[in-house]
Short mmCIF file of C-alpha atoms and ligand atoms in Angstrom, two decimals:
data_model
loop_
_atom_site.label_atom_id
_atom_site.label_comp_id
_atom_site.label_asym_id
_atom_site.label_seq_id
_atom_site.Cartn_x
_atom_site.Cartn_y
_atom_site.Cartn_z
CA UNK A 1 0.00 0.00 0.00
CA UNK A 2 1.49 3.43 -1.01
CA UNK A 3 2.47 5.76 2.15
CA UNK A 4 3.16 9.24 1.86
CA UNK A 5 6.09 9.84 4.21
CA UNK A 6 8.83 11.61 5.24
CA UNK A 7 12.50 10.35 4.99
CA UNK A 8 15.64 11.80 6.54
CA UNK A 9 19.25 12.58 4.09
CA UNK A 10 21.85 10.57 5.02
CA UNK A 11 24.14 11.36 2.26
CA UNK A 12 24.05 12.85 -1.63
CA UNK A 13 26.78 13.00 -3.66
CA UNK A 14 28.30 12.80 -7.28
CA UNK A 15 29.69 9.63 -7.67
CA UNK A 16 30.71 10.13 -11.75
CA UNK A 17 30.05 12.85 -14.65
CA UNK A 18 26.00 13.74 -13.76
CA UNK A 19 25.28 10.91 -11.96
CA UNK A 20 24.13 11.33 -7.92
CA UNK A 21 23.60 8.70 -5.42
CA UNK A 22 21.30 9.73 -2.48
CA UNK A 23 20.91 7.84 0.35
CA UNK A 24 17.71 8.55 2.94
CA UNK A 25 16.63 6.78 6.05
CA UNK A 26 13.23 5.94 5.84
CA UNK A 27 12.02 2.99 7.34
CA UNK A 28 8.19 2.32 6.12
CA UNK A 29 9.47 2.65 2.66
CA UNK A 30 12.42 0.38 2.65
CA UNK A 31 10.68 -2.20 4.61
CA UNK A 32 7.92 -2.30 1.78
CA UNK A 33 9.62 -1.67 -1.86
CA UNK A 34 10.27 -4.53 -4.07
CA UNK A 35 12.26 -4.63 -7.40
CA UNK A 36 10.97 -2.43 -9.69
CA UNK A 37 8.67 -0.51 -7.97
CA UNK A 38 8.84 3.18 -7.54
CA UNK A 39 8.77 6.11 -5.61
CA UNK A 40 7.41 9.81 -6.71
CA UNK A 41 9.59 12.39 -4.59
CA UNK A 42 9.23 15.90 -4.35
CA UNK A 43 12.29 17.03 -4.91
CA UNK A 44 11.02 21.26 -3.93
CA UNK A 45 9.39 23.20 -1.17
CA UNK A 46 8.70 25.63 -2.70
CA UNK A 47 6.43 25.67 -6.26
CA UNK A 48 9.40 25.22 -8.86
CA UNK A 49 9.26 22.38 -10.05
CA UNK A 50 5.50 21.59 -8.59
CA UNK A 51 5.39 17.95 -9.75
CA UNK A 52 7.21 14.81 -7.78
CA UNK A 53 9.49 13.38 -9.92
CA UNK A 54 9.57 8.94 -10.02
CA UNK A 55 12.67 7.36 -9.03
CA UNK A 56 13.26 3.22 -8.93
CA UNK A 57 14.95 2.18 -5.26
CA UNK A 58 18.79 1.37 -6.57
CA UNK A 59 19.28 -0.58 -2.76
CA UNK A 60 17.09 -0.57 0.04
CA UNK A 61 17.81 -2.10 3.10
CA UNK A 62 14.67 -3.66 5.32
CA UNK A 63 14.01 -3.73 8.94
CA UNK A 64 15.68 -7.07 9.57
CA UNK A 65 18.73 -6.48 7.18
CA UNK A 66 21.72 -8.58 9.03
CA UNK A 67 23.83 -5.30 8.61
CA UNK A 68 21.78 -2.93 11.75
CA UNK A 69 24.01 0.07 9.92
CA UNK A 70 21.85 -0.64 7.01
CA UNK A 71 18.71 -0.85 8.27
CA UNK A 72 15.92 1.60 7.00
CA UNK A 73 18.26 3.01 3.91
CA UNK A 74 17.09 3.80 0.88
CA UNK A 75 19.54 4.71 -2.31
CA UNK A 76 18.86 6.50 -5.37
CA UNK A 77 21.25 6.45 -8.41
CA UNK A 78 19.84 9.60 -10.37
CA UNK A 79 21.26 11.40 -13.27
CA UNK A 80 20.47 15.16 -13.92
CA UNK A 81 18.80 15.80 -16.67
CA UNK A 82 16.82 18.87 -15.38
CA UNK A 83 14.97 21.47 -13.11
CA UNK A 84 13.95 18.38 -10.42
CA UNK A 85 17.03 16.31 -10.82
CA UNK A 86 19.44 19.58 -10.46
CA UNK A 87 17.72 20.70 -7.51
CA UNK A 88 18.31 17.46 -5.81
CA UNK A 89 21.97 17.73 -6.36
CA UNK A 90 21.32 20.45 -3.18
CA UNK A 91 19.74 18.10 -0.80
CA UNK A 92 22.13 17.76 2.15
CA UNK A 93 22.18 15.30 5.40
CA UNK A 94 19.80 15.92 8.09
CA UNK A 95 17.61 17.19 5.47
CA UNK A 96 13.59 15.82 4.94
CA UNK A 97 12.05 14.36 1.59
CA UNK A 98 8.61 13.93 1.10
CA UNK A 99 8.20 10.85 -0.61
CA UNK A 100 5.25 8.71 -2.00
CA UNK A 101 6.19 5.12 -2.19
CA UNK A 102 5.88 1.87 -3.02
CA UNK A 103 4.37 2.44 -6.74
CA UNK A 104 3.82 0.23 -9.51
CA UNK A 105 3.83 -3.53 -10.27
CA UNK A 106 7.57 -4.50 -9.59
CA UNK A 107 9.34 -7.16 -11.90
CA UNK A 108 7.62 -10.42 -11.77
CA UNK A 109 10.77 -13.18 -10.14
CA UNK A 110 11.63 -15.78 -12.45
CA UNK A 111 10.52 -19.54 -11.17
CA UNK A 112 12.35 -21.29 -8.84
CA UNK A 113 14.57 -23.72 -10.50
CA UNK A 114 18.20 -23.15 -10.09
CA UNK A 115 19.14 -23.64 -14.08
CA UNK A 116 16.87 -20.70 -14.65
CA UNK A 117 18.86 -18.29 -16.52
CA UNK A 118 18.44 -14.04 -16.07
CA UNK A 119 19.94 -11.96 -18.11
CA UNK A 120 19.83 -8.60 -16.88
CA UNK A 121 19.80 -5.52 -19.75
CA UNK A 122 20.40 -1.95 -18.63
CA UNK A 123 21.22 1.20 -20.55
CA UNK A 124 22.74 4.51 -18.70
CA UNK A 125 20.53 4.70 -15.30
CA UNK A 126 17.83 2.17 -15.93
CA UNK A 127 20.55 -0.08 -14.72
CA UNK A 128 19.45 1.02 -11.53
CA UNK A 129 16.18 -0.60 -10.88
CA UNK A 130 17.53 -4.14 -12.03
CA UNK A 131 20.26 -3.87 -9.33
CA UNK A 132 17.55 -5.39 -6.43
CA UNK A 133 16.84 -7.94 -8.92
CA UNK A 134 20.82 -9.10 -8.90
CA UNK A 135 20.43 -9.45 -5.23
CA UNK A 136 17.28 -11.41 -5.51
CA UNK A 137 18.80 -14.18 -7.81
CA UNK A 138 22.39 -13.69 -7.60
CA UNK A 139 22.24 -18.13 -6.76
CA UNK A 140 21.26 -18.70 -10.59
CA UNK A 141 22.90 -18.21 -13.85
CA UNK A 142 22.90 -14.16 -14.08
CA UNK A 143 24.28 -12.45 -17.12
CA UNK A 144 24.60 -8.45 -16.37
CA UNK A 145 24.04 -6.36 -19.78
CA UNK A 146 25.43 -2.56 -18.90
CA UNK A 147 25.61 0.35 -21.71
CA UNK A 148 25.85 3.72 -21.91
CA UNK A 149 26.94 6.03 -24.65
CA UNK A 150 30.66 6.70 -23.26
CA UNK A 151 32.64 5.24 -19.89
CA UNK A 152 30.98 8.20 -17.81
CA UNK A 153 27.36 6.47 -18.33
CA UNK A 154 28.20 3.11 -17.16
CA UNK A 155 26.87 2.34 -13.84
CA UNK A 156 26.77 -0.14 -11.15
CA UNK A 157 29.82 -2.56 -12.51
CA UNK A 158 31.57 -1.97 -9.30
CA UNK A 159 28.63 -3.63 -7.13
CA UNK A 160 27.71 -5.95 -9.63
CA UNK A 161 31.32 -7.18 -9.72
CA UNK A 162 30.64 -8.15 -5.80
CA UNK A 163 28.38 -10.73 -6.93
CA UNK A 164 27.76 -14.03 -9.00
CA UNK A 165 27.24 -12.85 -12.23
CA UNK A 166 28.91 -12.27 -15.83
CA UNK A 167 29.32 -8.41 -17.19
CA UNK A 168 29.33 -7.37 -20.33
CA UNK A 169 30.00 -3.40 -21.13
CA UNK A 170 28.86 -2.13 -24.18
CA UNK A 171 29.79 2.01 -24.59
CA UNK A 172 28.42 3.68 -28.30
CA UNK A 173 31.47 5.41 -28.83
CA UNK A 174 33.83 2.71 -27.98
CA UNK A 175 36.11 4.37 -24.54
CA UNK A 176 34.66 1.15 -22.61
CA UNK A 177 34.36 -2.46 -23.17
CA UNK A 178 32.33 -3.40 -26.72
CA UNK A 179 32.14 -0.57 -29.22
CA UNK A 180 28.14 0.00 -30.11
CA UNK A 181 25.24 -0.33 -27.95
CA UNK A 182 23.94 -2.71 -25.69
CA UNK A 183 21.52 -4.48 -27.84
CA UNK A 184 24.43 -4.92 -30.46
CA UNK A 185 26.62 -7.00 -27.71
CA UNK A 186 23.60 -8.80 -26.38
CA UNK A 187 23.03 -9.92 -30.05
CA UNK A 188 26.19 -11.14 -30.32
CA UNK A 189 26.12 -13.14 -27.12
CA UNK A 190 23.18 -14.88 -28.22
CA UNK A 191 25.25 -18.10 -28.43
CA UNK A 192 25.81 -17.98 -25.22
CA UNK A 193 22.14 -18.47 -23.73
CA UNK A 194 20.83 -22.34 -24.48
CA UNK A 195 18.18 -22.34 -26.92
CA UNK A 196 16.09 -25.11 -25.15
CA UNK A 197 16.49 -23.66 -21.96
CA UNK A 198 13.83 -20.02 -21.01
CA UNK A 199 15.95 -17.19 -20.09
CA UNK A 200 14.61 -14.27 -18.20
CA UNK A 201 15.14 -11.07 -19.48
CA UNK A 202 14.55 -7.86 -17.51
CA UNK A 203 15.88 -4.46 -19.19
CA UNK A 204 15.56 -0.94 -18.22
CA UNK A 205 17.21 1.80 -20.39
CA UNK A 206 15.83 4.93 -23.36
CA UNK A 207 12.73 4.26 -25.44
CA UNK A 208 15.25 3.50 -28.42
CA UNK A 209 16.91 0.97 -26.17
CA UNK A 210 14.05 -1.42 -25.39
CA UNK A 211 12.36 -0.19 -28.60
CA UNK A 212 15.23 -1.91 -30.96
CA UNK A 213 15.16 -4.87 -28.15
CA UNK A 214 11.80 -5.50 -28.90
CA UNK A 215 12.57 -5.49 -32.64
CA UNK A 216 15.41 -7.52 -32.27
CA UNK A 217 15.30 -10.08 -29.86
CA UNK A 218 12.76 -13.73 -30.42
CA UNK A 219 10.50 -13.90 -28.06
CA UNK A 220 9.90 -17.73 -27.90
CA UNK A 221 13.74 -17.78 -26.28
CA UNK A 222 13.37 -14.76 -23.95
CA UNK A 223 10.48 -13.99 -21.22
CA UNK A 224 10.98 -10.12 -21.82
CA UNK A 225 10.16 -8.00 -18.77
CA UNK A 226 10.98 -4.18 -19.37
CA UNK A 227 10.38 -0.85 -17.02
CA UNK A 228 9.08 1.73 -19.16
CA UNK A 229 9.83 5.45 -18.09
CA UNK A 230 7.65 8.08 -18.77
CA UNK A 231 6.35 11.73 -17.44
CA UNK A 232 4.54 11.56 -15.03
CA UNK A 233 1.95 13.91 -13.41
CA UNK A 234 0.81 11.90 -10.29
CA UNK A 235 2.55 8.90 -10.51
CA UNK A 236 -0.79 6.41 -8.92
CA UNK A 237 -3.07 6.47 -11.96
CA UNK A 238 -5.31 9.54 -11.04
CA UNK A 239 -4.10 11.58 -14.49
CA UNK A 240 -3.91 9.03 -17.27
CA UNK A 241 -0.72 11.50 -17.91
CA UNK A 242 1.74 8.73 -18.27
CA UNK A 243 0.08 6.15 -21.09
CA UNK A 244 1.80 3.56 -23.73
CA UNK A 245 -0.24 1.61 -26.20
CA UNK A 246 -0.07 -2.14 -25.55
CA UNK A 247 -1.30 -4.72 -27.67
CA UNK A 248 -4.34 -5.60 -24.62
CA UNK A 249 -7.77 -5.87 -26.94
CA UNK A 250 -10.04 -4.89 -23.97
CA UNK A 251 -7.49 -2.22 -23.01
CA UNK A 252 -4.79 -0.81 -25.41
CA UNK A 253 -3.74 2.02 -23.11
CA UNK A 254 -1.99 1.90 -19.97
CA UNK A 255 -0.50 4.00 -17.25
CA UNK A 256 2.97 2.95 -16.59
CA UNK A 257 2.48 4.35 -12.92
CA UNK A 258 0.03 2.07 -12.27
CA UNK A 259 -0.09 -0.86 -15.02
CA UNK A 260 3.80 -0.80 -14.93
CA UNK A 261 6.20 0.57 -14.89
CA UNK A 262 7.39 -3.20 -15.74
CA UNK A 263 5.31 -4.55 -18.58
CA UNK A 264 6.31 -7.82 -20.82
CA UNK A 265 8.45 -6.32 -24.12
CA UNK A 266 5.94 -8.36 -26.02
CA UNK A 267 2.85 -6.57 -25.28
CA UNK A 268 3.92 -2.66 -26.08
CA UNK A 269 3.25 -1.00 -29.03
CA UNK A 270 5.90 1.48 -29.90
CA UNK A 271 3.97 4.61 -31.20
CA UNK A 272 7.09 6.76 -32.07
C1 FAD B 1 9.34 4.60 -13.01
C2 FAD B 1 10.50 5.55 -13.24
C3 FAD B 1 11.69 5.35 -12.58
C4 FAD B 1 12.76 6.23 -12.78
N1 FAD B 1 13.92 5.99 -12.11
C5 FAD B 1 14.96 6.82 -12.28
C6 FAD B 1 16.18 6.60 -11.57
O1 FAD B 1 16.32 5.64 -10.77
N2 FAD B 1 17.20 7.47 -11.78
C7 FAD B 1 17.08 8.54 -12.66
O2 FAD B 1 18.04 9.31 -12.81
N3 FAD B 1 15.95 8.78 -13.33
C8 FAD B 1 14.88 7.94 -13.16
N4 FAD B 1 13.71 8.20 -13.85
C9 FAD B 1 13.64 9.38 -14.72
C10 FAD B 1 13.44 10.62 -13.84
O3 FAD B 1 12.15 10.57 -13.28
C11 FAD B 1 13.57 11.89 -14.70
O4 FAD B 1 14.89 11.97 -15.17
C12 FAD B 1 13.25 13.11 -13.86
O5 FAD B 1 11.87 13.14 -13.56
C13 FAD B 1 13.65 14.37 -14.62
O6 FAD B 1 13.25 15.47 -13.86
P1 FAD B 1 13.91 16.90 -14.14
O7 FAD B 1 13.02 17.91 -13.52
O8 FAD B 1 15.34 16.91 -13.75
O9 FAD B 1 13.89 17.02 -15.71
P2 FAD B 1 12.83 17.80 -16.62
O10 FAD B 1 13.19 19.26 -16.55
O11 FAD B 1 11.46 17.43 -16.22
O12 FAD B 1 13.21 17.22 -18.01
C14 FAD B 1 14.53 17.31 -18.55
C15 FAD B 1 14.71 16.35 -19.72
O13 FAD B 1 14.56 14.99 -19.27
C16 FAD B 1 13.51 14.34 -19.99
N5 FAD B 1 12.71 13.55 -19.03
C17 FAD B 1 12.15 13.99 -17.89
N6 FAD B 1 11.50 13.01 -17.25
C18 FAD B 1 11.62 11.92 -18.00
C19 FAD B 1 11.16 10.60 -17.89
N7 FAD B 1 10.39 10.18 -16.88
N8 FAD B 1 11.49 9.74 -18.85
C20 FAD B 1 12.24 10.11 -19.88
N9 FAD B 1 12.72 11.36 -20.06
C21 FAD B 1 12.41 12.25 -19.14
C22 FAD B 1 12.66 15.44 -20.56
O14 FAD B 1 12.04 15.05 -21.77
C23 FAD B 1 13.66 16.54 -20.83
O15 FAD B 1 14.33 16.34 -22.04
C24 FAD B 1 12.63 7.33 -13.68
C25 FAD B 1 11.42 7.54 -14.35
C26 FAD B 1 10.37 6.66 -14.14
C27 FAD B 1 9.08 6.88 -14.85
S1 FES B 2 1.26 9.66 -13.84
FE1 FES B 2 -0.84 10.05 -13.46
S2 FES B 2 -1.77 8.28 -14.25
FE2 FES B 2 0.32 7.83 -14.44
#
């Protein structure tokens, strides 16, 4: 059930190029969010900018975490882009955020069995919101997908590294790892991923990302699970502000606030 609550700065600060990680303590939330889900933060006091802004939980640390330091922590990997994300670049410790949280459907967890493979896809910050789901089944065969245009925009490797998993770094203009973009390395990994076997796939990245993804990649090999970004106005499905066309015969348009933000690749209808 979404809360609207208040959570406390721990820390904020640039970590590379645009890119911010804040961390708040705020219990209720972190004891509820799951992978994928959201949170809408209002990132002003005063009227400028008037709308929360959505954010996906990079970590979040529950009640009962083993680590008590941890406990109640949320993190947020953002990048600035504008008005909202610059003005959070000023939050400082001690400070409050008003935040609405959890939102949205979360990524649906692969089955059990431990041959299940994941493949995680991620371009610039969407990497983000698939880091809880590396936690969640860092035990099974996990394949980590990270691309950016240059070095700067690559995220996450460092944690990622910690666990389990095979990286692959794809940067457009070549200064890291593969030279083109993400979808261009996962294509050529292809071999890699048994054709009798269901992988999971969960990407997060630009329209154009998970647009050529769904173009590209065969469905009857990959389950494709994909969080969608878009503007949003309220970010619970009171404005209808945030829509994408799916292929759904009863209902072709839905909110990614509420519907999503994690749809399967399969159902959405690029319009653009
Ligand atoms: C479910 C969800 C989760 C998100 N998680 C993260 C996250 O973890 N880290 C992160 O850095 N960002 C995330 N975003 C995107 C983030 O919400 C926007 O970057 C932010 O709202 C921009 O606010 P702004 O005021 O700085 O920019 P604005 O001044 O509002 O816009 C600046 C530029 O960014 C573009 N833009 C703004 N919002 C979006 C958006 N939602 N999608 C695509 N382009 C946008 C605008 O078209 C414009 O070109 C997420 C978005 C959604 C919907
Ligand atoms: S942002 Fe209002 S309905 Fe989605």
């Amino acid at each position: 059930m979404p809360l609207q609550t208040v959570g406390t700065v721990i820390k904020n600060k640039r970590i590379q190029s645009l890119y911010y990680l804040l961390e708040i303590y705020c219990p209720s939330i972190a004891n509820q969010i799951k992978p994928g889900q959201f949170m809408m933060l209002k990132v002003s006091d005063d009227r400028s900018p008037l709308l929360r802004r959505p954010f996906s939980v990079y970590k979040s640390y529950p009640g009962n975490h083993p680590d008590k330091g941890k406990r109640g922590r949320l993190f947020i990997l953002y990048k600035t882009v504008g008005k909202g994300t610059q003005k959070m670049t000023t939050f400082r410790k001690g400070q409050k955020v008003d935040l609405i949280a959890p939102l949205g459907n979360g990524f649906r967890l692969p089955p059990l069995p431990s041959f299940t493979s994941v493949i995680l896809l991620g371009g610039g910050v969407g990497i983000a919101s698939l880091y809880p789901l590396a936690e969640m089944v860092d035990n099974r065969k996990l394949s980590i997908f990270v691309g950016g245009k240059t070095q700067n925009d690559i995220l996450c490797v460092t944690d990622f590294k910690k666990m389990n998993s095979t990286i692959f770094i794809a940067t457009e203009d070549g200064s890291l790892g593969f030279k083109g973009t993400v979808i261009d390395l996962f294509l050529s990994q292809l071999n890699k991923f048994k054709r009798n076997e269901t992988t999971y796939l969960y990407s997060c990245g630009p329209v154009g990302m998970l647009r050529a993804l769904t173009e590209r990649v065969k469905f009857k090999q990959f389950i494709c699970q994909a969080s969608l970004e878009a503007r949003m106005g309220c970010g619970f499905g009171a404005c209808w502000g945030c829509v994408v066309k799916t292929n759904h015969p009863q209902t072709p348009y839905q909110r990614v606030c509420k519907d999503g933000p994690v749809f399967h690749l399969k159902d959405i209808v690029w319009e653009l």
